[in-house]
PDB file of N, CA, C and O in Angstrom:
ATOM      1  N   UNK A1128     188.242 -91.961 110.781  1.00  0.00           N
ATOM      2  CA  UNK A1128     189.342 -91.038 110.596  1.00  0.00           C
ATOM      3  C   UNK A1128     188.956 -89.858 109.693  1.00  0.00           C
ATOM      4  O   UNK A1128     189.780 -88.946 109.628  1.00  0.00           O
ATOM      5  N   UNK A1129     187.823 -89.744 108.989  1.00  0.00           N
ATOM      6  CA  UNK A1129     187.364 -89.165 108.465  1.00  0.00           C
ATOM      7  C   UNK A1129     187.483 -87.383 108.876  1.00  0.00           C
ATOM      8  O   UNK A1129     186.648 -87.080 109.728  1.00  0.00           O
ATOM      9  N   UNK A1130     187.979 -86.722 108.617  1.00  0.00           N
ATOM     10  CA  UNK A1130     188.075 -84.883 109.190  1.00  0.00           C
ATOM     11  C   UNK A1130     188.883 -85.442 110.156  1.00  0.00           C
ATOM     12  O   UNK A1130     188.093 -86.064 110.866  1.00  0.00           O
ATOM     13  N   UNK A1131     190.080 -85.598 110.637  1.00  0.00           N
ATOM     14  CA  UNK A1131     190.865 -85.954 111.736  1.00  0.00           C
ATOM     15  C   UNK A1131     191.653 -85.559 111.307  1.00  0.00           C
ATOM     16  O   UNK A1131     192.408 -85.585 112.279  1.00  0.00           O
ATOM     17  N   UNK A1132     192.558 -84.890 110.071  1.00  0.00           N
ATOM     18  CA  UNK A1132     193.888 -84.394 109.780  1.00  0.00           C
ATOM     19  C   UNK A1132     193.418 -83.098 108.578  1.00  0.00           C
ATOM     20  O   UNK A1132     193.084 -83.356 107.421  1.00  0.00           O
ATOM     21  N   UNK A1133     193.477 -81.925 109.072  1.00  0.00           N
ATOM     22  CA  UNK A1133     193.542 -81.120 108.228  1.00  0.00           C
ATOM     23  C   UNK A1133     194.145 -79.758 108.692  1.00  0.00           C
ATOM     24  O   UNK A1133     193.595 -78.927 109.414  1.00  0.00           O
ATOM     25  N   UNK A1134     195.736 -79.677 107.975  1.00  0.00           N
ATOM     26  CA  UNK A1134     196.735 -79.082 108.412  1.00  0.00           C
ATOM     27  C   UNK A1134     196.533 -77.243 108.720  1.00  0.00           C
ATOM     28  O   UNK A1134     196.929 -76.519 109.634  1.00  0.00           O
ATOM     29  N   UNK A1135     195.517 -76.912 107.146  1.00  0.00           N
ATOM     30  CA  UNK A1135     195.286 -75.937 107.296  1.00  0.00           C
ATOM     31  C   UNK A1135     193.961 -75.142 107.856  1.00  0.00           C
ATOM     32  O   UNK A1135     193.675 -73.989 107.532  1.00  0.00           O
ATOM     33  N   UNK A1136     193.252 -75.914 108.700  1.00  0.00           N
ATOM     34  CA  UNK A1136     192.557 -75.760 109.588  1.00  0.00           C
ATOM     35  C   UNK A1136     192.909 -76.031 111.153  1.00  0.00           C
ATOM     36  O   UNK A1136     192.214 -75.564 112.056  1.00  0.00           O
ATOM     37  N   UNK A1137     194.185 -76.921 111.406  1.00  0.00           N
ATOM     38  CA  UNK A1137     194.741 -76.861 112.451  1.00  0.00           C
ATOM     39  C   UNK A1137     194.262 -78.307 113.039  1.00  0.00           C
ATOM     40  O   UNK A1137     194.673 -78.646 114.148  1.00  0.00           O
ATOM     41  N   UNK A1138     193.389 -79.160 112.291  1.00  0.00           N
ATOM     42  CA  UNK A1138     193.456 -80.375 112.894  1.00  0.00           C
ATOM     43  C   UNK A1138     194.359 -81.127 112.554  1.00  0.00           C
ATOM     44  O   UNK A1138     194.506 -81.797 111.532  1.00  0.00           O
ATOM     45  N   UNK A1139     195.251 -80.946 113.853  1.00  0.00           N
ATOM     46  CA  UNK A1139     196.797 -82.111 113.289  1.00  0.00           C
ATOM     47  C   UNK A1139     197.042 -83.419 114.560  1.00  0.00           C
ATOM     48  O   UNK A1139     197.849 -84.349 114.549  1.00  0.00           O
ATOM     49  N   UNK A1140     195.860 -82.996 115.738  1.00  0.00           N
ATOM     50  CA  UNK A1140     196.353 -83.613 116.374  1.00  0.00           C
ATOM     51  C   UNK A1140     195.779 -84.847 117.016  1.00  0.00           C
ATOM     52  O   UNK A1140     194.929 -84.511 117.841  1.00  0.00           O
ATOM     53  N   UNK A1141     195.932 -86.169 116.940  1.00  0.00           N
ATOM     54  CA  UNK A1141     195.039 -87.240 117.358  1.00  0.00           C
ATOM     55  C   UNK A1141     194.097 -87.046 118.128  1.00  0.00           C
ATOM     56  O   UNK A1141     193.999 -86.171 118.987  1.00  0.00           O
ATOM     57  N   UNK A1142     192.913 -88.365 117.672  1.00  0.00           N
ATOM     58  CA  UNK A1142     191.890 -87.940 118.832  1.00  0.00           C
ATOM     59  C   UNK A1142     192.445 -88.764 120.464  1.00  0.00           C
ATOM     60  O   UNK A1142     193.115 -89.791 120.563  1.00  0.00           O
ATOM     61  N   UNK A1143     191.963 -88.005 121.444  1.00  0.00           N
ATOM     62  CA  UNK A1143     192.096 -88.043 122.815  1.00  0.00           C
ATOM     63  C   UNK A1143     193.038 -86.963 122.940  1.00  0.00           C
ATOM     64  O   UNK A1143     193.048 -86.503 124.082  1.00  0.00           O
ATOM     65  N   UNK A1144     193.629 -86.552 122.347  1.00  0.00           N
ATOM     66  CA  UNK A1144     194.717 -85.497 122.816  1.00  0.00           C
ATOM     67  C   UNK A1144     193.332 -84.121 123.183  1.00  0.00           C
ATOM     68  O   UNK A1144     192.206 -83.868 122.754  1.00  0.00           O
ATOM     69  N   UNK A1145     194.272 -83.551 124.197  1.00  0.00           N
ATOM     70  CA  UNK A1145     193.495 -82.413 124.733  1.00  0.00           C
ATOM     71  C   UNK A1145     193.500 -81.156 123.693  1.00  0.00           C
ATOM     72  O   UNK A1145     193.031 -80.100 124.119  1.00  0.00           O
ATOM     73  N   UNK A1146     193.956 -81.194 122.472  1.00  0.00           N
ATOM     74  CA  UNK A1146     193.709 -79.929 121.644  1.00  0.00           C
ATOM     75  C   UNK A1146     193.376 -80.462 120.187  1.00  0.00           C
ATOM     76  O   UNK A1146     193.855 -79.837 119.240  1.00  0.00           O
ATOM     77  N   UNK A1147     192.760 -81.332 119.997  1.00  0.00           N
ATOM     78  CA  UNK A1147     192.076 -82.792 119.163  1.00  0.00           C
ATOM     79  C   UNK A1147     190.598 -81.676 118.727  1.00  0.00           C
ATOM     80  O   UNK A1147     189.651 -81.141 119.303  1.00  0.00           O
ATOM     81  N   UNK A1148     191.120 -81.777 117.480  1.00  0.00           N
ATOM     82  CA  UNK A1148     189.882 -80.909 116.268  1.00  0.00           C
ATOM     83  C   UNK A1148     189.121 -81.362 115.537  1.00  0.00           C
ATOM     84  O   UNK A1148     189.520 -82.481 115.856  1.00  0.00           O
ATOM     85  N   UNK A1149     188.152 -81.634 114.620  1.00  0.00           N
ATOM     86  CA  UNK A1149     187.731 -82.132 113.505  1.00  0.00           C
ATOM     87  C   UNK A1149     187.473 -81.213 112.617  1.00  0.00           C
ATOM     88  O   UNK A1149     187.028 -80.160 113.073  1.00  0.00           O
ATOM     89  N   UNK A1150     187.634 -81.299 111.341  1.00  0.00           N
ATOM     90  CA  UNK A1150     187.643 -80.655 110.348  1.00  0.00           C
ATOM     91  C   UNK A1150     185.466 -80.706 109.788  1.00  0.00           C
ATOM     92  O   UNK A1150     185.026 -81.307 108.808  1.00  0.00           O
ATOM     93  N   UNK A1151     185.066 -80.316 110.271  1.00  0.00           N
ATOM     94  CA  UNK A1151     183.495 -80.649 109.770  1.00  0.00           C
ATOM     95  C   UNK A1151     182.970 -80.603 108.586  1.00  0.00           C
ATOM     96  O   UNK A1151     182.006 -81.239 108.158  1.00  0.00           O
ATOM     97  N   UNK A1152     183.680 -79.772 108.021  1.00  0.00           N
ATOM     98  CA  UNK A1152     183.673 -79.791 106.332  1.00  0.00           C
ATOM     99  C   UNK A1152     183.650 -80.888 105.504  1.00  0.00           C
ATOM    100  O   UNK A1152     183.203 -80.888 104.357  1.00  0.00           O
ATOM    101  N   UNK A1153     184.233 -82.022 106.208  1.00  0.00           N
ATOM    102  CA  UNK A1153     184.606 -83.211 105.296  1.00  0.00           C
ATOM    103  C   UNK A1153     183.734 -84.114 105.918  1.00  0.00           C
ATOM    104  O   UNK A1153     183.677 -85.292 105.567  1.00  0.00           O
ATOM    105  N   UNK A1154     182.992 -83.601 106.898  1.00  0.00           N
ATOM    106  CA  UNK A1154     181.861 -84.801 107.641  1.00  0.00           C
ATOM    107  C   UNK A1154     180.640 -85.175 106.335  1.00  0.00           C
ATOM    108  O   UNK A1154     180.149 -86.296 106.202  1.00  0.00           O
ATOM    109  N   UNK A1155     180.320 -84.049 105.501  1.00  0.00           N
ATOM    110  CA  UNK A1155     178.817 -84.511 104.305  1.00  0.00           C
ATOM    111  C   UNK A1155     179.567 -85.753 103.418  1.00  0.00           C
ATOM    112  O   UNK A1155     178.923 -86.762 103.130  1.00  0.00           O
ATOM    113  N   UNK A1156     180.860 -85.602 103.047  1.00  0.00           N
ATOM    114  CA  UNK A1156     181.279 -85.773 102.384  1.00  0.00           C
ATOM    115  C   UNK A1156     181.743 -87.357 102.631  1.00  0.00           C
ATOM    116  O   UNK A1156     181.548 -88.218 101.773  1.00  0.00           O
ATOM    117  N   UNK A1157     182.497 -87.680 104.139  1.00  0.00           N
ATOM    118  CA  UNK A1157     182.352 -88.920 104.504  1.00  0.00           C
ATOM    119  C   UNK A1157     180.985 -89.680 104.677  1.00  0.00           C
ATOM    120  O   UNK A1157     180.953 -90.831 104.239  1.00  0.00           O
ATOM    121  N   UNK A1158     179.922 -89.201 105.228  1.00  0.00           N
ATOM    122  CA  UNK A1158     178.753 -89.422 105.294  1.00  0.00           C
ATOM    123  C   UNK A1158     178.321 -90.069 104.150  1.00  0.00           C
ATOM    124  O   UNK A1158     178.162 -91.287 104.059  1.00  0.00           O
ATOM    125  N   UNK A1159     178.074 -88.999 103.008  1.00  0.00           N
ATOM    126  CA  UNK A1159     177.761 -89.764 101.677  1.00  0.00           C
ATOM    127  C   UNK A1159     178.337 -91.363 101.515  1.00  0.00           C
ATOM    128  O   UNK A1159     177.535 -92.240 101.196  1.00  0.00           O
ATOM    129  N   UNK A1160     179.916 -91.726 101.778  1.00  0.00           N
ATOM    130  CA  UNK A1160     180.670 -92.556 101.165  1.00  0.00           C
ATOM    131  C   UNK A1160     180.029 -93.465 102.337  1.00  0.00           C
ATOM    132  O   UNK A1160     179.542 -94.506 101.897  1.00  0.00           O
ATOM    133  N   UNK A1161     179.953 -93.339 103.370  1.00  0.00           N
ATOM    134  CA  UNK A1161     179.185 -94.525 103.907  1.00  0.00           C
ATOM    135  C   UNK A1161     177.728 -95.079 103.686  1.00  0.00           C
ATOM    136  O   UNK A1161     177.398 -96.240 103.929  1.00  0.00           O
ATOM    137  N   UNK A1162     176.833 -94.019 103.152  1.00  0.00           N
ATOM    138  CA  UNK A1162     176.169 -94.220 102.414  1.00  0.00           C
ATOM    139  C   UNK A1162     175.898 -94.961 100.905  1.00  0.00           C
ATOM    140  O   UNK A1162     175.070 -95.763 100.475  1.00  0.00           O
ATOM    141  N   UNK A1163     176.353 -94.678 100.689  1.00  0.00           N
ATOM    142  CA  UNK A1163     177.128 -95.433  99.354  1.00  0.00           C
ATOM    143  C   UNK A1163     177.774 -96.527  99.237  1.00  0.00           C
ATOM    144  O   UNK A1163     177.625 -97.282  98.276  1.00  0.00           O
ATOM    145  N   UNK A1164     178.868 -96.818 100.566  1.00  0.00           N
ATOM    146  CA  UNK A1164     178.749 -98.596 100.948  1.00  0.00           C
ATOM    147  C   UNK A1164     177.893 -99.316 101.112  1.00  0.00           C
ATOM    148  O   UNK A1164     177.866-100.480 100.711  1.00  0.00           O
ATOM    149  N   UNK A1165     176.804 -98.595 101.903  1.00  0.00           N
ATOM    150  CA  UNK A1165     175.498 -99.405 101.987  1.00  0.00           C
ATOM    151  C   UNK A1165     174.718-100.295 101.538  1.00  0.00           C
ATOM    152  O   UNK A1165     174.541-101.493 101.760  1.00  0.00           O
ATOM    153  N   UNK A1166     174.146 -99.297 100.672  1.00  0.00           N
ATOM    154  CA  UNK A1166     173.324 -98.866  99.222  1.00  0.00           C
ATOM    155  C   UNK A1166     174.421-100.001  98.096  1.00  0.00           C
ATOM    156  O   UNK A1166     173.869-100.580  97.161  1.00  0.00           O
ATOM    157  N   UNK A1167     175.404-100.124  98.255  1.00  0.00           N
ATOM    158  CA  UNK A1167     176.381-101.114  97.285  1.00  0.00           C
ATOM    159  C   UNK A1167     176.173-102.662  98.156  1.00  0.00           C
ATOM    160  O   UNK A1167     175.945-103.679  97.502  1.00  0.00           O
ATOM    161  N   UNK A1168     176.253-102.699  99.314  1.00  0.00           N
ATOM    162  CA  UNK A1168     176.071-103.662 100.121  1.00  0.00           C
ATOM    163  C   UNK A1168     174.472-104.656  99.577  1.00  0.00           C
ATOM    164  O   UNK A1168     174.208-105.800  99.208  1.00  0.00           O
ATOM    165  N   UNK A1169     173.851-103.552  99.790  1.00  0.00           N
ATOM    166  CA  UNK A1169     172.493-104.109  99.994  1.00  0.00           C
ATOM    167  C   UNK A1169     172.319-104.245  98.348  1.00  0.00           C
ATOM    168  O   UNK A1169     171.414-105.077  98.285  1.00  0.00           O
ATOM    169  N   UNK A1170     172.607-103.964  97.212  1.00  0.00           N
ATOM    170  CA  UNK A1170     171.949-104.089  96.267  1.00  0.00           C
ATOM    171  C   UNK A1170     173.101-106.289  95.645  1.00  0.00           C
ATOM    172  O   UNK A1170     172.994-107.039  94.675  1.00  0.00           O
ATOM    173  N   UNK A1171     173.783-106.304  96.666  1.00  0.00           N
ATOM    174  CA  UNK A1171     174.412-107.246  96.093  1.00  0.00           C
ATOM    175  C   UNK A1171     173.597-108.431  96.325  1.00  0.00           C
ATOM    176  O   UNK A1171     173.954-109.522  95.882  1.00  0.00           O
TER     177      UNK A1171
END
């Protein structure tokens, strides 16, 4: 769900819908945090 709602860029509308956006800006940013689960995963 990550970049899937961002009002003032105009992504408001679910994915599969035919006018369905992503916000890409917030893609480094989710990226990192899955990274970072990882990296927390594996050090346990």
């Amino acid at each position: 769900m990550i970049g899937a709602y961002n009002p003032e860029k105009g992504c408001t509308y679910p994915q599969h819908h035919e006018c369905y956006q992503i916000d890409e800006s917030i893609l480094k940013r989710g990226v990192a945090m899955y990274v970072q689960m990882a990296v927390d995963f594996l050090k346990q």
